[in-house]
Amino acid sequence: MLSRQHKLLVMKIVSLFSVVRGYNIPIIILAQYLSAIFILAPEKRALDILLDFYLFLIVFASAITIASGYIINNFYDSQKDLINRPNKSMLDRLVSQKTKLSVYFSLNFLAVLMAGIVSWRAFLFFSAYIFLIWFYSHKIKKYPIIGNLTAALMAVIPFFAILLYFYNSISFEEIENHKSHFAVISAHAMFLFLLLLIREMIKDLENLKGDLANDYHTIPIIYNETVSKQIITILTFLTIIPVYILVDIYDVGYMDIYFYVCFIVLLFFLLYLWKSNSKEQFLLLHNVLKFLIVSGVFCIVLINPSVLWHGRELISNY
């Protein structure tokens, strides 16, 4: 049997895990590595990418920067979350605000330290990223449109860190030879950005009561829910553009199956959106988008499944 002190320690660890959303971190790491292997550097061997120490530092720095971002976001949203997420909020409060800030600064220091080992450009990149996350949590997220755009952008930024890492040595003359590759990468990024932006818009509808009580100027508060739904509908149809580029113009292997399924799911998503008017219904829509985003991470391997099929061969030839 655990003593009372040990139980309290375990609960605080669980609380901190909840604050940093530890369940998201492995997905973020997996997404970055799969993106590197199948999208950003398909010409390189998978094993070479996995054993790249500097890439590991970039991925790990990204993961702990995002974790610290969840902490500072939780710090500023503590009052709002009492209304929107009372159960999670009570768990998160087991760790004091002082401890959260200590962990926040420690993670950020570790992130910029690891980035500095890679290069001075990586150091500046992550320093700017950390500042943007803080500024978003402190100021930007309270405002309509720009808050949603910034939130979606911040979720995509870690993938640009890997992109810059792989293409840092390319000269301006060589960029011409990589145009098609950049187009594929941009289309993937645009599709992910749109899904994340739609999710942020749904979160505004889901958290309407808490945002209203804490003076957040979101779109459904300034305008109304109908305007939010109209914008979400437009954004959903805009996903057709990157999907068309990836499926019809460039080759994404078997991942086109994922995009076709996404399109069907998003059509039903829109139908349900216009019938939704409660927090529970918007939460369901939010979870549908999370499922599409997470499943998209795993479906990256469909671009070239042979990398997995011949995994042993790659290792034996190393």
mmCIF file of C-alpha atoms in Angstrom:
data_model
loop_
_atom_site.group_PDB
_atom_site.id
_atom_site.type_symbol
_atom_site.label_atom_id
_atom_site.label_comp_id
_atom_site.label_asym_id
_atom_site.label_seq_id
_atom_site.Cartn_x
_atom_site.Cartn_y
_atom_site.Cartn_z
ATOM 1 C CA MET A 1 0.000 0.000 0.000
ATOM 2 C CA LEU A 2 1.200 3.489 -0.876
ATOM 3 C CA SER A 3 1.487 6.024 1.898
ATOM 4 C CA ARG A 4 -0.500 9.247 1.773
ATOM 5 C CA GLN A 5 2.578 11.191 0.643
ATOM 6 C CA HIS A 6 3.290 8.709 -2.143
ATOM 7 C CA LYS A 7 -0.323 8.839 -3.301
ATOM 8 C CA LEU A 8 -0.169 12.619 -3.384
ATOM 9 C CA LEU A 9 3.072 12.466 -5.397
ATOM 10 C CA VAL A 10 1.502 10.059 -7.892
ATOM 11 C CA MET A 11 -1.536 12.329 -8.236
ATOM 12 C CA LYS A 12 0.717 15.341 -8.852
ATOM 13 C CA ILE A 13 2.605 13.438 -11.543
ATOM 14 C CA VAL A 14 -0.708 12.495 -13.164
ATOM 15 C CA SER A 15 -1.790 16.133 -12.846
ATOM 16 C CA LEU A 16 1.369 17.411 -14.537
ATOM 17 C CA PHE A 17 0.956 14.765 -17.240
ATOM 18 C CA SER A 18 -2.553 16.136 -17.805
ATOM 19 C CA VAL A 19 -1.301 19.740 -17.925
ATOM 20 C CA VAL A 20 1.362 19.013 -20.576
ATOM 21 C CA ARG A 21 -1.058 16.646 -22.350
ATOM 22 C CA GLY A 22 1.516 13.882 -22.247
ATOM 23 C CA TYR A 23 -0.686 11.660 -24.381
ATOM 24 C CA ASN A 24 -0.112 14.064 -27.307
ATOM 25 C CA ILE A 25 3.694 14.154 -27.111
ATOM 26 C CA PRO A 26 4.357 10.639 -28.539
ATOM 27 C CA ILE A 27 1.995 11.433 -31.426
ATOM 28 C CA ILE A 28 3.911 14.658 -32.133
ATOM 29 C CA ILE A 29 7.248 12.808 -32.108
ATOM 30 C CA LEU A 30 5.886 10.051 -34.354
ATOM 31 C CA ALA A 31 4.403 12.619 -36.745
ATOM 32 C CA GLN A 32 7.718 14.422 -37.083
ATOM 33 C CA TYR A 33 9.714 11.266 -37.754
ATOM 34 C CA LEU A 34 7.187 9.868 -40.230
ATOM 35 C CA SER A 35 7.059 13.241 -42.001
ATOM 36 C CA ALA A 36 10.845 13.266 -42.212
ATOM 37 C CA ILE A 37 11.001 9.720 -43.607
ATOM 38 C CA PHE A 38 8.093 9.806 -46.059
ATOM 39 C CA ILE A 39 7.591 13.488 -46.975
ATOM 40 C CA LEU A 40 10.526 15.757 -46.150
ATOM 41 C CA ALA A 41 13.445 13.491 -47.034
ATOM 42 C CA PRO A 42 12.138 10.488 -49.015
ATOM 43 C CA GLU A 43 15.461 10.175 -50.840
ATOM 44 C CA LYS A 44 17.213 9.238 -47.578
ATOM 45 C CA ARG A 45 17.191 5.830 -45.944
ATOM 46 C CA ALA A 46 14.775 5.528 -43.048
ATOM 47 C CA LEU A 47 17.452 4.152 -40.751
ATOM 48 C CA ASP A 48 19.764 7.085 -41.481
ATOM 49 C CA ILE A 49 16.994 9.469 -40.446
ATOM 50 C CA LEU A 50 16.181 7.536 -37.286
ATOM 51 C CA LEU A 51 19.852 7.494 -36.253
ATOM 52 C CA ASP A 52 20.446 11.178 -37.018
ATOM 53 C CA PHE A 53 21.413 12.667 -33.635
ATOM 54 C CA TYR A 54 20.814 16.290 -34.646
ATOM 55 C CA LEU A 55 17.378 15.442 -36.007
ATOM 56 C CA PHE A 56 16.642 13.762 -32.682
ATOM 57 C CA LEU A 57 17.549 17.017 -30.917
ATOM 58 C CA ILE A 58 15.212 18.989 -33.207
ATOM 59 C CA VAL A 59 12.329 16.541 -32.674
ATOM 60 C CA PHE A 60 12.837 16.405 -28.912
ATOM 61 C CA ALA A 61 13.152 20.192 -28.684
ATOM 62 C CA SER A 62 9.873 20.500 -30.609
ATOM 63 C CA ALA A 63 8.119 18.041 -28.310
ATOM 64 C CA ILE A 64 9.164 19.705 -25.053
ATOM 65 C CA THR A 65 8.472 23.185 -26.476
ATOM 66 C CA ILE A 66 4.916 22.082 -27.240
ATOM 67 C CA ALA A 67 4.655 20.561 -23.750
ATOM 68 C CA SER A 68 5.788 23.866 -22.220
ATOM 69 C CA GLY A 69 3.247 25.606 -24.439
ATOM 70 C CA TYR A 70 0.469 23.521 -22.916
ATOM 71 C CA ILE A 71 1.696 24.572 -19.463
ATOM 72 C CA ILE A 72 1.652 28.318 -20.160
ATOM 73 C CA ASN A 73 -1.691 27.970 -21.923
ATOM 74 C CA ASN A 74 -3.065 26.150 -18.867
ATOM 75 C CA PHE A 75 -1.616 28.886 -16.626
ATOM 76 C CA TYR A 76 -3.494 31.669 -18.411
ATOM 77 C CA ASP A 77 -6.672 29.625 -19.006
ATOM 78 C CA SER A 78 -7.114 28.325 -15.460
ATOM 79 C CA GLN A 79 -10.277 30.375 -14.801
ATOM 80 C CA LYS A 80 -11.824 29.631 -18.180
ATOM 81 C CA ASP A 81 -11.141 25.895 -17.839
ATOM 82 C CA LEU A 82 -13.051 25.809 -14.542
ATOM 83 C CA ILE A 83 -16.170 26.452 -16.634
ATOM 84 C CA ASN A 84 -15.319 24.608 -19.849
ATOM 85 C CA ARG A 85 -13.476 21.583 -18.402
ATOM 86 C CA PRO A 86 -14.259 21.374 -14.674
ATOM 87 C CA ASN A 87 -13.079 17.786 -14.155
ATOM 88 C CA LYS A 88 -9.751 18.244 -15.970
ATOM 89 C CA SER A 89 -9.306 21.631 -14.305
ATOM 90 C CA MET A 90 -9.609 20.131 -10.812
ATOM 91 C CA LEU A 91 -6.986 17.505 -11.706
ATOM 92 C CA ASP A 92 -4.655 20.144 -13.180
ATOM 93 C CA ARG A 93 -4.905 22.243 -10.000
ATOM 94 C CA LEU A 94 -3.177 19.553 -7.927
ATOM 95 C CA VAL A 95 0.060 21.090 -9.188
ATOM 96 C CA SER A 96 0.628 24.665 -8.029
ATOM 97 C CA GLN A 97 1.001 27.542 -10.482
ATOM 98 C CA LYS A 98 4.536 28.083 -9.150
ATOM 99 C CA THR A 99 5.515 24.495 -9.975
ATOM 100 C CA LYS A 100 3.961 24.774 -13.428
ATOM 101 C CA LEU A 101 6.009 27.893 -14.164
ATOM 102 C CA SER A 102 9.187 26.225 -12.898
ATOM 103 C CA VAL A 103 8.623 23.264 -15.226
ATOM 104 C CA TYR A 104 7.708 25.672 -18.043
ATOM 105 C CA PHE A 105 10.989 27.605 -17.810
ATOM 106 C CA SER A 106 13.008 24.386 -17.370
ATOM 107 C CA LEU A 107 11.527 22.823 -20.510
ATOM 108 C CA ASN A 108 12.097 25.985 -22.539
ATOM 109 C CA PHE A 109 15.713 26.220 -21.365
ATOM 110 C CA LEU A 110 16.287 22.575 -22.329
ATOM 111 C CA ALA A 111 14.648 23.140 -25.732
ATOM 112 C CA VAL A 112 16.816 26.126 -26.699
ATOM 113 C CA LEU A 113 19.897 24.342 -25.331
ATOM 114 C CA MET A 114 19.310 21.339 -27.604
ATOM 115 C CA ALA A 115 18.498 23.632 -30.533
ATOM 116 C CA GLY A 116 21.737 25.537 -29.884
ATOM 117 C CA ILE A 117 23.696 22.289 -30.179
ATOM 118 C CA VAL A 118 22.248 21.802 -33.676
ATOM 119 C CA SER A 119 22.922 25.337 -34.981
ATOM 120 C CA TRP A 120 22.497 29.015 -34.190
ATOM 121 C CA ARG A 121 19.607 29.101 -36.703
ATOM 122 C CA ALA A 122 17.811 26.366 -34.758
ATOM 123 C CA PHE A 123 18.459 28.319 -31.554
ATOM 124 C CA LEU A 124 16.824 31.456 -33.022
ATOM 125 C CA PHE A 125 13.982 29.398 -34.514
ATOM 126 C CA PHE A 126 13.008 27.805 -31.190
ATOM 127 C CA SER A 127 13.525 31.029 -29.249
ATOM 128 C CA ALA A 128 11.052 32.745 -31.573
ATOM 129 C CA TYR A 129 8.677 29.763 -31.376
ATOM 130 C CA ILE A 130 8.690 29.815 -27.568
ATOM 131 C CA PHE A 131 8.021 33.561 -27.559
ATOM 132 C CA LEU A 132 5.146 33.136 -30.037
ATOM 133 C CA ILE A 133 3.532 30.453 -27.864
ATOM 134 C CA TRP A 134 3.771 32.701 -24.801
ATOM 135 C CA PHE A 135 2.429 35.743 -26.671
ATOM 136 C CA TYR A 136 -0.434 33.664 -28.080
ATOM 137 C CA SER A 137 -1.398 32.345 -24.628
ATOM 138 C CA HIS A 138 -1.067 35.772 -22.990
ATOM 139 C CA LYS A 139 -2.678 37.998 -25.625
ATOM 140 C CA ILE A 140 -3.488 36.707 -29.098
ATOM 141 C CA LYS A 141 -5.862 33.833 -28.255
ATOM 142 C CA LYS A 142 -8.473 36.236 -26.874
ATOM 143 C CA TYR A 143 -9.035 37.793 -30.295
ATOM 144 C CA PRO A 144 -11.076 36.394 -33.195
ATOM 145 C CA ILE A 145 -9.581 35.084 -36.430
ATOM 146 C CA ILE A 146 -5.946 36.005 -35.619
ATOM 147 C CA GLY A 147 -6.146 33.816 -32.504
ATOM 148 C CA ASN A 148 -7.460 30.871 -34.517
ATOM 149 C CA LEU A 149 -4.892 31.367 -37.283
ATOM 150 C CA THR A 150 -2.014 31.614 -34.804
ATOM 151 C CA ALA A 151 -3.097 28.473 -32.923
ATOM 152 C CA ALA A 152 -3.239 26.450 -36.147
ATOM 153 C CA LEU A 153 0.089 27.887 -37.319
ATOM 154 C CA MET A 154 1.839 27.003 -34.049
ATOM 155 C CA ALA A 155 0.791 23.375 -34.436
ATOM 156 C CA VAL A 156 2.402 23.233 -37.901
ATOM 157 C CA ILE A 157 5.618 25.123 -37.028
ATOM 158 C CA PRO A 158 7.507 22.049 -35.630
ATOM 159 C CA PHE A 159 7.335 20.473 -39.096
ATOM 160 C CA PHE A 160 8.993 23.576 -40.559
ATOM 161 C CA ALA A 161 11.815 23.073 -38.049
ATOM 162 C CA ILE A 162 12.515 19.671 -39.621
ATOM 163 C CA LEU A 163 12.085 21.104 -43.125
ATOM 164 C CA LEU A 164 14.673 23.808 -42.420
ATOM 165 C CA TYR A 165 16.990 21.179 -40.949
ATOM 166 C CA PHE A 166 16.934 19.048 -44.109
ATOM 167 C CA TYR A 167 17.059 21.931 -46.595
ATOM 168 C CA ASN A 168 19.375 24.268 -44.725
ATOM 169 C CA SER A 169 22.302 23.452 -47.023
ATOM 170 C CA ILE A 170 20.397 23.909 -50.306
ATOM 171 C CA SER A 171 21.523 26.935 -52.349
ATOM 172 C CA PHE A 172 19.147 29.252 -54.188
ATOM 173 C CA GLU A 173 20.251 27.703 -57.489
ATOM 174 C CA GLU A 174 19.275 24.221 -56.267
ATOM 175 C CA ILE A 175 15.809 25.306 -55.109
ATOM 176 C CA GLU A 176 14.602 25.124 -58.716
ATOM 177 C CA ASN A 177 15.321 21.370 -58.731
ATOM 178 C CA HIS A 178 13.199 20.862 -55.601
ATOM 179 C CA LYS A 179 10.086 22.800 -56.684
ATOM 180 C CA SER A 180 7.845 19.750 -57.028
ATOM 181 C CA HIS A 181 8.985 18.417 -53.651
ATOM 182 C CA PHE A 182 8.284 21.767 -51.996
ATOM 183 C CA ALA A 183 4.830 21.763 -53.621
ATOM 184 C CA VAL A 184 4.013 18.366 -52.093
ATOM 185 C CA ILE A 185 5.271 19.483 -48.679
ATOM 186 C CA SER A 186 3.267 22.729 -48.916
ATOM 187 C CA ALA A 187 0.100 20.849 -49.879
ATOM 188 C CA HIS A 188 0.458 18.484 -46.897
ATOM 189 C CA ALA A 189 1.081 21.477 -44.615
ATOM 190 C CA MET A 190 -1.939 23.347 -46.013
ATOM 191 C CA PHE A 191 -4.253 20.366 -45.488
ATOM 192 C CA LEU A 192 -3.057 19.931 -41.899
ATOM 193 C CA PHE A 193 -3.287 23.691 -41.290
ATOM 194 C CA LEU A 194 -6.903 23.782 -42.497
ATOM 195 C CA LEU A 195 -7.906 20.819 -40.311
ATOM 196 C CA LEU A 196 -6.262 22.467 -37.300
ATOM 197 C CA LEU A 197 -7.925 25.805 -38.071
ATOM 198 C CA ILE A 198 -11.334 24.116 -38.327
ATOM 199 C CA ARG A 199 -10.663 22.411 -35.004
ATOM 200 C CA GLU A 200 -9.838 25.772 -33.388
ATOM 201 C CA MET A 201 -13.115 27.184 -34.716
ATOM 202 C CA ILE A 202 -15.011 24.209 -33.274
ATOM 203 C CA LYS A 203 -13.275 24.730 -29.924
ATOM 204 C CA ASP A 204 -14.604 28.302 -29.867
ATOM 205 C CA LEU A 205 -18.135 26.951 -30.222
ATOM 206 C CA GLU A 206 -17.468 24.251 -27.650
ATOM 207 C CA ASN A 207 -16.003 26.679 -25.077
ATOM 208 C CA LEU A 208 -18.511 29.478 -25.597
ATOM 209 C CA LYS A 209 -19.577 29.814 -21.942
ATOM 210 C CA GLY A 210 -16.064 29.954 -20.513
ATOM 211 C CA ASP A 211 -14.855 32.364 -23.208
ATOM 212 C CA LEU A 212 -17.810 34.668 -22.600
ATOM 213 C CA ALA A 213 -17.248 34.695 -18.833
ATOM 214 C CA ASN A 214 -13.540 35.529 -19.243
ATOM 215 C CA ASP A 215 -13.892 38.271 -21.861
ATOM 216 C CA TYR A 216 -12.543 36.313 -24.841
ATOM 217 C CA HIS A 217 -13.471 37.934 -28.161
ATOM 218 C CA THR A 218 -13.989 34.855 -30.296
ATOM 219 C CA ILE A 219 -16.010 34.737 -33.523
ATOM 220 C CA PRO A 220 -19.170 33.144 -32.016
ATOM 221 C CA ILE A 221 -19.127 35.779 -29.242
ATOM 222 C CA ILE A 222 -18.579 38.849 -31.432
ATOM 223 C CA TYR A 223 -20.804 37.647 -34.242
ATOM 224 C CA ASN A 224 -22.809 34.482 -33.654
ATOM 225 C CA GLU A 225 -22.710 30.703 -34.029
ATOM 226 C CA THR A 226 -24.124 30.861 -37.560
ATOM 227 C CA VAL A 227 -21.202 32.977 -38.786
ATOM 228 C CA SER A 228 -18.778 30.501 -37.167
ATOM 229 C CA LYS A 229 -20.480 27.598 -38.919
ATOM 230 C CA GLN A 230 -20.342 29.435 -42.244
ATOM 231 C CA ILE A 231 -16.594 30.040 -41.884
ATOM 232 C CA ILE A 232 -16.031 26.399 -40.868
ATOM 233 C CA THR A 233 -17.999 25.279 -43.940
ATOM 234 C CA ILE A 234 -15.833 27.434 -46.236
ATOM 235 C CA LEU A 235 -12.624 26.153 -44.624
ATOM 236 C CA THR A 236 -13.815 22.551 -44.986
ATOM 237 C CA PHE A 237 -14.399 22.979 -48.723
ATOM 238 C CA LEU A 238 -11.002 24.660 -49.055
ATOM 239 C CA THR A 239 -9.396 21.337 -48.038
ATOM 240 C CA ILE A 240 -10.306 20.151 -51.546
ATOM 241 C CA ILE A 241 -7.462 22.277 -52.963
ATOM 242 C CA PRO A 242 -4.498 20.587 -51.192
ATOM 243 C CA VAL A 243 -6.172 17.180 -51.582
ATOM 244 C CA TYR A 244 -6.501 17.739 -55.343
ATOM 245 C CA ILE A 245 -2.825 18.763 -55.553
ATOM 246 C CA LEU A 246 -1.689 15.678 -53.627
ATOM 247 C CA VAL A 247 -3.975 13.098 -55.255
ATOM 248 C CA ASP A 248 -4.287 14.262 -58.882
ATOM 249 C CA ILE A 249 -1.080 16.201 -59.561
ATOM 250 C CA TYR A 250 1.535 14.467 -57.399
ATOM 251 C CA ASP A 251 2.018 10.893 -56.235
ATOM 252 C CA VAL A 252 1.267 10.180 -52.566
ATOM 253 C CA GLY A 253 1.063 6.421 -53.000
ATOM 254 C CA TYR A 254 -1.735 4.703 -51.114
ATOM 255 C CA MET A 255 -2.262 7.746 -48.904
ATOM 256 C CA ASP A 256 -4.851 8.937 -51.428
ATOM 257 C CA ILE A 257 -7.175 6.433 -49.700
ATOM 258 C CA TYR A 258 -6.854 8.483 -46.509
ATOM 259 C CA PHE A 259 -7.726 11.710 -48.333
ATOM 260 C CA TYR A 260 -10.794 10.156 -49.978
ATOM 261 C CA VAL A 261 -12.028 8.862 -46.615
ATOM 262 C CA CYS A 262 -11.311 12.274 -45.060
ATOM 263 C CA PHE A 263 -13.424 13.983 -47.685
ATOM 264 C CA ILE A 264 -16.387 11.667 -47.006
ATOM 265 C CA VAL A 265 -16.042 12.103 -43.229
ATOM 266 C CA LEU A 266 -15.852 15.895 -43.606
ATOM 267 C CA LEU A 267 -19.087 15.945 -45.605
ATOM 268 C CA PHE A 268 -20.903 14.160 -42.755
ATOM 269 C CA PHE A 269 -19.048 16.461 -40.359
ATOM 270 C CA LEU A 270 -20.625 19.503 -42.044
ATOM 271 C CA LEU A 271 -24.099 17.976 -42.006
ATOM 272 C CA TYR A 272 -23.830 17.335 -38.278
ATOM 273 C CA LEU A 273 -22.276 20.758 -37.664
ATOM 274 C CA TRP A 274 -25.348 22.593 -38.886
ATOM 275 C CA LYS A 275 -27.556 20.484 -36.618
ATOM 276 C CA SER A 276 -25.332 21.023 -33.567
ATOM 277 C CA ASN A 277 -26.143 23.557 -30.858
ATOM 278 C CA SER A 278 -24.804 22.049 -27.614
ATOM 279 C CA LYS A 279 -21.373 21.653 -26.029
ATOM 280 C CA GLU A 280 -21.643 17.854 -26.240
ATOM 281 C CA GLN A 281 -22.322 17.964 -29.985
ATOM 282 C CA PHE A 282 -19.439 20.339 -30.639
ATOM 283 C CA LEU A 283 -17.189 18.113 -28.507
ATOM 284 C CA LEU A 284 -18.088 15.177 -30.748
ATOM 285 C CA LEU A 285 -17.154 17.214 -33.833
ATOM 286 C CA HIS A 286 -13.899 18.211 -32.132
ATOM 287 C CA ASN A 287 -13.077 14.544 -31.503
ATOM 288 C CA VAL A 288 -13.844 13.663 -35.136
ATOM 289 C CA LEU A 289 -11.257 16.232 -36.260
ATOM 290 C CA LYS A 290 -8.723 14.934 -33.724
ATOM 291 C CA PHE A 291 -9.276 11.430 -35.074
ATOM 292 C CA LEU A 292 -8.678 12.615 -38.661
ATOM 293 C CA ILE A 293 -5.489 14.415 -37.648
ATOM 294 C CA VAL A 294 -4.075 11.510 -35.601
ATOM 295 C CA SER A 295 -5.061 8.887 -38.185
ATOM 296 C CA GLY A 296 -3.394 11.086 -40.817
ATOM 297 C CA VAL A 297 -0.135 10.724 -38.891
ATOM 298 C CA PHE A 298 -0.272 6.927 -39.075
ATOM 299 C CA CYS A 299 -1.430 6.999 -42.706
ATOM 300 C CA ILE A 300 1.756 8.812 -43.765
ATOM 301 C CA VAL A 301 3.336 5.363 -44.083
ATOM 302 C CA LEU A 302 0.910 4.665 -46.957
ATOM 303 C CA ILE A 303 2.966 7.014 -49.142
ATOM 304 C CA ASN A 304 5.581 4.274 -49.446
ATOM 305 C CA PRO A 305 4.705 1.155 -47.402
ATOM 306 C CA SER A 306 7.742 -0.676 -48.799
ATOM 307 C CA VAL A 307 9.862 1.235 -46.275
ATOM 308 C CA LEU A 308 8.150 -0.862 -43.602
ATOM 309 C CA TRP A 309 8.055 -4.079 -45.607
ATOM 310 C CA HIS A 310 11.792 -3.933 -46.247
ATOM 311 C CA GLY A 311 12.724 -2.669 -42.802
ATOM 312 C CA ARG A 312 14.864 -5.687 -41.993
ATOM 313 C CA GLU A 313 16.671 -5.369 -45.290
ATOM 314 C CA LEU A 314 17.502 -1.728 -44.551
ATOM 315 C CA ILE A 315 18.901 -2.649 -41.129
ATOM 316 C CA SER A 316 20.941 -5.565 -42.432
ATOM 317 C CA ASN A 317 22.495 -3.339 -45.109
ATOM 318 C CA TYR A 318 23.434 -0.617 -42.673
#
